PDB file of C-alpha atoms in Angstrom:
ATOM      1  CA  UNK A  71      -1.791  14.947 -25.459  1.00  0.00           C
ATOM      2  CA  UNK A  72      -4.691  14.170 -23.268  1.00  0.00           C
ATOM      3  CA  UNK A  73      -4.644  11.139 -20.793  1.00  0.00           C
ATOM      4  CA  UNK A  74      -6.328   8.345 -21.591  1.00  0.00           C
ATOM      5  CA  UNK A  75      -9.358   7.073 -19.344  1.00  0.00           C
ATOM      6  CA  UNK A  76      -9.177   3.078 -18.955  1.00  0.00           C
ATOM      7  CA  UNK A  77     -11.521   1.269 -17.108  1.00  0.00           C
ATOM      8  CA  UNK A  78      -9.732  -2.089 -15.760  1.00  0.00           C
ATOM      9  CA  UNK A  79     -11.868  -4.327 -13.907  1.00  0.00           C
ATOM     10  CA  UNK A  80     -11.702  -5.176  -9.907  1.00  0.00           C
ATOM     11  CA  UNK A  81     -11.018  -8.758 -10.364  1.00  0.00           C
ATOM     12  CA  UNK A  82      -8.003  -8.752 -12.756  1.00  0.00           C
ATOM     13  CA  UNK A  83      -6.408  -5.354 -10.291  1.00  0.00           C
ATOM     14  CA  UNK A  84      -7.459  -8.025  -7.494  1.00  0.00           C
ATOM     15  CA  UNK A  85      -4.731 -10.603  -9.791  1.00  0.00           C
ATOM     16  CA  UNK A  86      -2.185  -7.868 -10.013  1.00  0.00           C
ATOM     17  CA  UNK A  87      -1.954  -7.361  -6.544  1.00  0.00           C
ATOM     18  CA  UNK A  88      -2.278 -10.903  -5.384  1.00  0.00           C
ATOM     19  CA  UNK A  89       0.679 -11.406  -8.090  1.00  0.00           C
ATOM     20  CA  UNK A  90       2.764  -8.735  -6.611  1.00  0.00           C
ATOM     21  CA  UNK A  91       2.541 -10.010  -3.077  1.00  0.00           C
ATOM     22  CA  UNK A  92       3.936 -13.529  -3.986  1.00  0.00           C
ATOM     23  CA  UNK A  93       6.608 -11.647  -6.061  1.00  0.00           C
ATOM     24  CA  UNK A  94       7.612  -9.575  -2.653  1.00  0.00           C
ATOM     25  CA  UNK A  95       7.013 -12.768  -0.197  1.00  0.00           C
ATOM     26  CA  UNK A  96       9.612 -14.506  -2.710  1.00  0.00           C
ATOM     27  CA  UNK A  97      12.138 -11.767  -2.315  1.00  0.00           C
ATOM     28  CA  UNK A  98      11.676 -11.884   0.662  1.00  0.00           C
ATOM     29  CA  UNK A  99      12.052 -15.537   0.995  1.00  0.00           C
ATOM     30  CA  UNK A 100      15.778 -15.496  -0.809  1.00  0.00           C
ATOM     31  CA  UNK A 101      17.069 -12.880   1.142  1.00  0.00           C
ATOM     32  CA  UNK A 102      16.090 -14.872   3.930  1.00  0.00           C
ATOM     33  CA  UNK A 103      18.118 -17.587   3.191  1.00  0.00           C
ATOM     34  CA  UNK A 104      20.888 -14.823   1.914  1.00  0.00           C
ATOM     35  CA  UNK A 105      20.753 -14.603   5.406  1.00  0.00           C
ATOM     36  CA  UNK A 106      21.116 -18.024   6.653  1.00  0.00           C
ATOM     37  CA  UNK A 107      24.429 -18.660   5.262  1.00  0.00           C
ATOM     38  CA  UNK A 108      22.951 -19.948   1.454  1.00  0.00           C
ATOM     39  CA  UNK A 109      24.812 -18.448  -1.375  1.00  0.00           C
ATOM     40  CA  UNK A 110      23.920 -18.406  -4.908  1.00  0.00           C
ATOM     41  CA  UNK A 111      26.951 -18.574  -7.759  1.00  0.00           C
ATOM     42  CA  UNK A 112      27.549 -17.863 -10.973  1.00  0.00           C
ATOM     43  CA  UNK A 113      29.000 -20.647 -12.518  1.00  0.00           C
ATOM     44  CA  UNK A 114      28.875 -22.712 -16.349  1.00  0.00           C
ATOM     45  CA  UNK A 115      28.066 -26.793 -16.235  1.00  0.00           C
ATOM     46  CA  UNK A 116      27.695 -26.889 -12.707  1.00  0.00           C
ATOM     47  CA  UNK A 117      30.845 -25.470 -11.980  1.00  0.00           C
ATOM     48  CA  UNK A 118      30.590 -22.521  -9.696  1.00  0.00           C
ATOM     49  CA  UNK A 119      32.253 -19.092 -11.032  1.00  0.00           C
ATOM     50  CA  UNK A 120      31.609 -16.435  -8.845  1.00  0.00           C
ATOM     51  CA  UNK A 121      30.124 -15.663  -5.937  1.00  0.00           C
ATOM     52  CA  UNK A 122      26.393 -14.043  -6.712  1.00  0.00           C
ATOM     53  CA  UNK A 123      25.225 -13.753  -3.499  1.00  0.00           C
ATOM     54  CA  UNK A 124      25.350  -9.394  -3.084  1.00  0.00           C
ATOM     55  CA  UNK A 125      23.894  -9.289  -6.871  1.00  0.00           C
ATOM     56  CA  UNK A 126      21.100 -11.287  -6.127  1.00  0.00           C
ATOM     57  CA  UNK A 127      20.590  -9.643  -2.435  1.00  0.00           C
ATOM     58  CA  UNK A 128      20.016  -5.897  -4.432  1.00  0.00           C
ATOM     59  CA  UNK A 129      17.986  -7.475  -7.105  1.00  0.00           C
ATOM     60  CA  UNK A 130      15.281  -8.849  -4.582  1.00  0.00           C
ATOM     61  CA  UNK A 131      15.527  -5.867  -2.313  1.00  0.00           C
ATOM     62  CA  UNK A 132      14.718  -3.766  -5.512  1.00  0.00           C
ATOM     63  CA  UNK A 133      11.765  -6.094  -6.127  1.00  0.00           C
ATOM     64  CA  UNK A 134      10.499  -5.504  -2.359  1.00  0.00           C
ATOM     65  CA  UNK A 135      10.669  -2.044  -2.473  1.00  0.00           C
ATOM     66  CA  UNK A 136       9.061  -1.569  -5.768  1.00  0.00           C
ATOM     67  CA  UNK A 137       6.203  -3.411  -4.496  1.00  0.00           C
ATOM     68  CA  UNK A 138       5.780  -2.052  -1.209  1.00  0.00           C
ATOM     69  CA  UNK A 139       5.685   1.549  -3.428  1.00  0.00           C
ATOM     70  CA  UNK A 140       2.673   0.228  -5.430  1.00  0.00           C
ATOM     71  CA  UNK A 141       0.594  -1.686  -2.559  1.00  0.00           C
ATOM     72  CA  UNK A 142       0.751   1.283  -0.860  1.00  0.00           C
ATOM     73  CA  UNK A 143      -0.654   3.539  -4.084  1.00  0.00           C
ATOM     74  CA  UNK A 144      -3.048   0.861  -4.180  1.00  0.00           C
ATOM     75  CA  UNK A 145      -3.917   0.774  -0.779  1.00  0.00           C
ATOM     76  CA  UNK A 146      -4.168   4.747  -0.742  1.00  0.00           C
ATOM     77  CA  UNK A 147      -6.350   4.468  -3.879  1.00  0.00           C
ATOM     78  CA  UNK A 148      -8.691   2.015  -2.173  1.00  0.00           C
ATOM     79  CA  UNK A 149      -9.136   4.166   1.034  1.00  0.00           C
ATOM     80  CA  UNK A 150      -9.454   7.463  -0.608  1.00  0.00           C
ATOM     81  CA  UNK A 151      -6.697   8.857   1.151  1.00  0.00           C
ATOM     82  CA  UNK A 152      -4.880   9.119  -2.536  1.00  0.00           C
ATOM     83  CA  UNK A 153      -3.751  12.810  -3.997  1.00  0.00           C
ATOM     84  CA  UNK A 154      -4.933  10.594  -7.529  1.00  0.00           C
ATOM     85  CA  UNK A 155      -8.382  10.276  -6.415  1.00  0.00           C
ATOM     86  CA  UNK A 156     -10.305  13.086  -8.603  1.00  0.00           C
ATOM     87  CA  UNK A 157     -12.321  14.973  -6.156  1.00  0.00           C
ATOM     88  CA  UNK A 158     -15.872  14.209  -6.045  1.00  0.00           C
ATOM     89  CA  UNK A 159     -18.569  16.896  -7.608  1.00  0.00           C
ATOM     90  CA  UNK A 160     -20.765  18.555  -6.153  1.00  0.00           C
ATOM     91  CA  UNK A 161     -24.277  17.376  -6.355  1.00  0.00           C
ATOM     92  CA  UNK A 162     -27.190  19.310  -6.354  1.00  0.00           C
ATOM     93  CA  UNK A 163     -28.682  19.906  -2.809  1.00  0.00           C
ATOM     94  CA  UNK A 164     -31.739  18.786  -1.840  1.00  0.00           C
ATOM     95  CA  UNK A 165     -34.353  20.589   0.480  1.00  0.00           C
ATOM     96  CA  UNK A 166     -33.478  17.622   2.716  1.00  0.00           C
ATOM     97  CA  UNK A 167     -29.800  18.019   3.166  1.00  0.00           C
ATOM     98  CA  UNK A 168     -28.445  19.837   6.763  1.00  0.00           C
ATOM     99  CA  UNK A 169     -26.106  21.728   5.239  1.00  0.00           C
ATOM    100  CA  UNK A 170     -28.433  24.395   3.946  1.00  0.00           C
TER     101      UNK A 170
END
């Protein structure tokens, strides 16, 4: 089967990203306080159950890492530097171009 073009526009890949950054800067926020000594339970009517803490560390790591992964395809695909950047045709040469 034969991939599919899509055109999405600037602004809403412009949302994405913005959206992915707060996501990350979150993460990154609770592990900070992982850090400080706060710990987060699992627990039933306010009573606390079980200590969450690790569980919630490896979620928010994942999250982090999964971003960084795609901000830095997306930062590759904005600088051209990307292996998923079709290479550019040819054009025709002019009389006026130095490379004849």
């Amino acid at each position: 089967m034969g991939e599919i073009e899509r055109l999405v526009p600037s602004g809403i890949i412009d949302q994405w990203v913005f959206h992915l950054r707060r996501q990350r800067s979150r993460a990154q926020d609770a592990i900070w306080l992982l850090d400080q000594g706060f710990s987060i339970h699992d627990g039933r009517d306010g009573v606390a159950l079980s200590d969450a803490s690790e569980r919630y560390r490896r979620e928010h790591q994942t999250v982090i890492d999964e971003v960084n992964t795609l901000l830095e395809l997306y930062d590759r695909i904005n600088l051209r530097t990307s292996e998923y950047i079709a290479v550019e045709t040819n054009k025709a040469r002019r009389s006026t171009d130095p490379r004849i």
